[in-house]
Tab-separated table of N, CA and C in Angstrom:
chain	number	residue	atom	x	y	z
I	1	UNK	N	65.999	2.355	105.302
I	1	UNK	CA	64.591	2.700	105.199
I	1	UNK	C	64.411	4.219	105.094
I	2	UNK	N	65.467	5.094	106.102
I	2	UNK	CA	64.958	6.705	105.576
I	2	UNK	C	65.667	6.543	104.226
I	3	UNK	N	66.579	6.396	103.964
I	3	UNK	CA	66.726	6.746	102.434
I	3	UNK	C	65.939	6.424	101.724
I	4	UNK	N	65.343	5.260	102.013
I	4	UNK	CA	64.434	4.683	100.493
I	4	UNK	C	63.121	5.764	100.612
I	5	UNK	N	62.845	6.338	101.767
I	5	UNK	CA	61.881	7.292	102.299
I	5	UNK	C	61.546	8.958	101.676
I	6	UNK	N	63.271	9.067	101.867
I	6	UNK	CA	63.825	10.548	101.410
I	6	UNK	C	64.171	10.576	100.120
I	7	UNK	N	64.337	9.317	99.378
I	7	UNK	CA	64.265	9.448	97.286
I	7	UNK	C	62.815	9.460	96.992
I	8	UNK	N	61.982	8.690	97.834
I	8	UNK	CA	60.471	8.467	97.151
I	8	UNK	C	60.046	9.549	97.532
I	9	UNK	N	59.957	10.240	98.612
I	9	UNK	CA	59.767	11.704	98.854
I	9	UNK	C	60.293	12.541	97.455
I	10	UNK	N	61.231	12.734	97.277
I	10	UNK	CA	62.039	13.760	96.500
I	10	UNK	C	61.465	13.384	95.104
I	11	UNK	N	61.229	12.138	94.845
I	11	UNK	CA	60.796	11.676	93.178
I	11	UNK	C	58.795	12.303	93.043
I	12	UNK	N	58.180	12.132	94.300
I	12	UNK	CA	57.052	12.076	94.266
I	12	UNK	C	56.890	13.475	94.021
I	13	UNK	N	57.704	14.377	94.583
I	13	UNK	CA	57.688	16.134	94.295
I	13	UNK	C	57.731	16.432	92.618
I	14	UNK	N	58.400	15.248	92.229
I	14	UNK	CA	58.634	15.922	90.625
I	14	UNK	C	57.755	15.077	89.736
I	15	UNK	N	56.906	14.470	90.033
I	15	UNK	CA	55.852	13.586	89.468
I	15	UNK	C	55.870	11.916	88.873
I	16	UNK	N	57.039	11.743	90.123
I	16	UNK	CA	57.608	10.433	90.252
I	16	UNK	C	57.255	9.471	90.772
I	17	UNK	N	57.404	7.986	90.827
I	17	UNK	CA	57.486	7.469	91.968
I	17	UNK	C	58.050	5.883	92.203
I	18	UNK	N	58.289	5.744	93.186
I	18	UNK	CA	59.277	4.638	93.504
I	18	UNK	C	58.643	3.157	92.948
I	19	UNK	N	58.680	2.391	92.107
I	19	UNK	CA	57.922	1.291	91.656
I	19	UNK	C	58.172	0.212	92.660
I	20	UNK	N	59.907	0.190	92.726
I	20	UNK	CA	60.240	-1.478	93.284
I	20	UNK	C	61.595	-0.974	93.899
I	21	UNK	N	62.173	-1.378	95.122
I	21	UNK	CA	62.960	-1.697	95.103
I	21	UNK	C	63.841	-3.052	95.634
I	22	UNK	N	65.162	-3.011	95.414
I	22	UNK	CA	65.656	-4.787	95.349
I	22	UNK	C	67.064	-4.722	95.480
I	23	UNK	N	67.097	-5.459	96.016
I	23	UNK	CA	69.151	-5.883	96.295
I	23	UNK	C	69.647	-6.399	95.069
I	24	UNK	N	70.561	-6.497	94.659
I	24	UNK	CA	71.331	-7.292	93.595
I	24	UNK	C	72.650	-7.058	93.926
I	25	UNK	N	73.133	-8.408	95.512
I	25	UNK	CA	74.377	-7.918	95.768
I	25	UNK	C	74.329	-7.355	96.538
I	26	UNK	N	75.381	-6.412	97.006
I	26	UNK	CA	75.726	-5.064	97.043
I	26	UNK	C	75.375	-3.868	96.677
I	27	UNK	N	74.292	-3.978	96.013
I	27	UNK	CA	73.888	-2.662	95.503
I	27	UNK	C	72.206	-2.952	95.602
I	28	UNK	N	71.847	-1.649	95.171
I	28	UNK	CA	70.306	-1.686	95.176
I	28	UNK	C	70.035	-1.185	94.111
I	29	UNK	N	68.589	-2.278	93.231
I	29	UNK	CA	67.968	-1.338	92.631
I	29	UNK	C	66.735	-0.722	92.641
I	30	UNK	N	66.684	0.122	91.823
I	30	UNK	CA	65.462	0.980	92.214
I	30	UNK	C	65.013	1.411	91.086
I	31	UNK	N	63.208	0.688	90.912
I	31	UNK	CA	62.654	1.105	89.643
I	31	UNK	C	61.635	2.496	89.938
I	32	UNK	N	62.142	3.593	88.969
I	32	UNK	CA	61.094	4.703	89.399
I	32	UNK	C	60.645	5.123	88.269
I	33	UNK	N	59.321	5.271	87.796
I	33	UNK	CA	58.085	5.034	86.847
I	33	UNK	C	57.308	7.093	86.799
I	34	UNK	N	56.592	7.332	86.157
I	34	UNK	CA	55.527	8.233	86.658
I	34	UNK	C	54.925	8.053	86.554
I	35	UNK	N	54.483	9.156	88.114
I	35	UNK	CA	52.917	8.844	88.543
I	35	UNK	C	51.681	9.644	88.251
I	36	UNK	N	51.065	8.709	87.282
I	36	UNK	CA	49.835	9.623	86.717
I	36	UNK	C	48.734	10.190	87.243
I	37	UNK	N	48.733	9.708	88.498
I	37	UNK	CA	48.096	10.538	89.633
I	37	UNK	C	48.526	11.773	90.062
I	38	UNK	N	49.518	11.649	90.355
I	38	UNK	CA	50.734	13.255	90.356
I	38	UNK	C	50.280	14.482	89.465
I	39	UNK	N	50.323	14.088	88.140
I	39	UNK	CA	50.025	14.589	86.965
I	39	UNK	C	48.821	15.561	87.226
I	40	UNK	N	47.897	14.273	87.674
I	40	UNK	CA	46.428	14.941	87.087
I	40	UNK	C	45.983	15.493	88.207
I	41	UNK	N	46.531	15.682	89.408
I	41	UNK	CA	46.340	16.519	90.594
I	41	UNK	C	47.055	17.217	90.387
I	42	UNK	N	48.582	17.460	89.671
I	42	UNK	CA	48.773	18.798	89.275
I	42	UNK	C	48.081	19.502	88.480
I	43	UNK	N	47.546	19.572	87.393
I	43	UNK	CA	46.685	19.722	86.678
I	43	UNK	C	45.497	20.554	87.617
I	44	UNK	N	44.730	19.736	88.206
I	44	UNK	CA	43.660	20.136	89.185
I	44	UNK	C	44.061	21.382	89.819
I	45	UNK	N	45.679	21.698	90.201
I	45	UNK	CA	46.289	22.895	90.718
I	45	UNK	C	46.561	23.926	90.270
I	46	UNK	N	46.742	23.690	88.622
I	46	UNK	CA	47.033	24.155	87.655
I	46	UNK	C	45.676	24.880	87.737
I	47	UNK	N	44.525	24.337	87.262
I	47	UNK	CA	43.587	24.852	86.892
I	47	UNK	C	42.630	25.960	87.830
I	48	UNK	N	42.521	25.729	89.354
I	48	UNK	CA	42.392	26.301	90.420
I	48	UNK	C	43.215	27.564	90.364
I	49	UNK	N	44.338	27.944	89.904
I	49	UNK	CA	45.158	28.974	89.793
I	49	UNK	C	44.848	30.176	88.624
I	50	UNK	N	43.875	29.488	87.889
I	50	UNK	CA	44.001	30.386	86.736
I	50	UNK	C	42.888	31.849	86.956
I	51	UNK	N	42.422	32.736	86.546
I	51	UNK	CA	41.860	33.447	86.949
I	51	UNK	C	40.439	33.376	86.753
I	52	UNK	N	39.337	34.203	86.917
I	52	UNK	CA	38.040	33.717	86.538
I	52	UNK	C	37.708	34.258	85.782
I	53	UNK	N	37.165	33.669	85.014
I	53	UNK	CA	36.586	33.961	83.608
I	53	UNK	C	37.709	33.299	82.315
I	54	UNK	N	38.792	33.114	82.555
I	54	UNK	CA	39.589	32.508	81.900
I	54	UNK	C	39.310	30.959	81.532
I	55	UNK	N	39.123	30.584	79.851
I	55	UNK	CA	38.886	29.377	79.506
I	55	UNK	C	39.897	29.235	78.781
I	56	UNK	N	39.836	27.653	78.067
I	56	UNK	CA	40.945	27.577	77.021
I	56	UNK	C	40.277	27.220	76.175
């Protein structure tokens, strides 16, 4: 459980995120997708940063 904790952490930093995960066996898999929420709140950060008076 921390691992599955500490990848979805680490994926969600880069605009990731953990879809599913599942045994098969011995092993695990793990579906990770992006998250377009991520995106567009970076964006929102993006834009907050820029200076004033600055448009595009």
């Amino acid at each position: 459980m921390l691992a599955e904790q500490l990848i979805g952490e680490t994926f969600e930093m880069q605009g990731f995120r953990i879809e599913s995960v599942k045994k098969a066996g011995s092993e695990l898999v793990i579906t990770i997708v992006h998250d377009l929420r991520y995106q567009s709140l970076l964006r929102g950060v993006q834009q907050s940063r820029r200076l004033p008076g600055y448009t595009l």
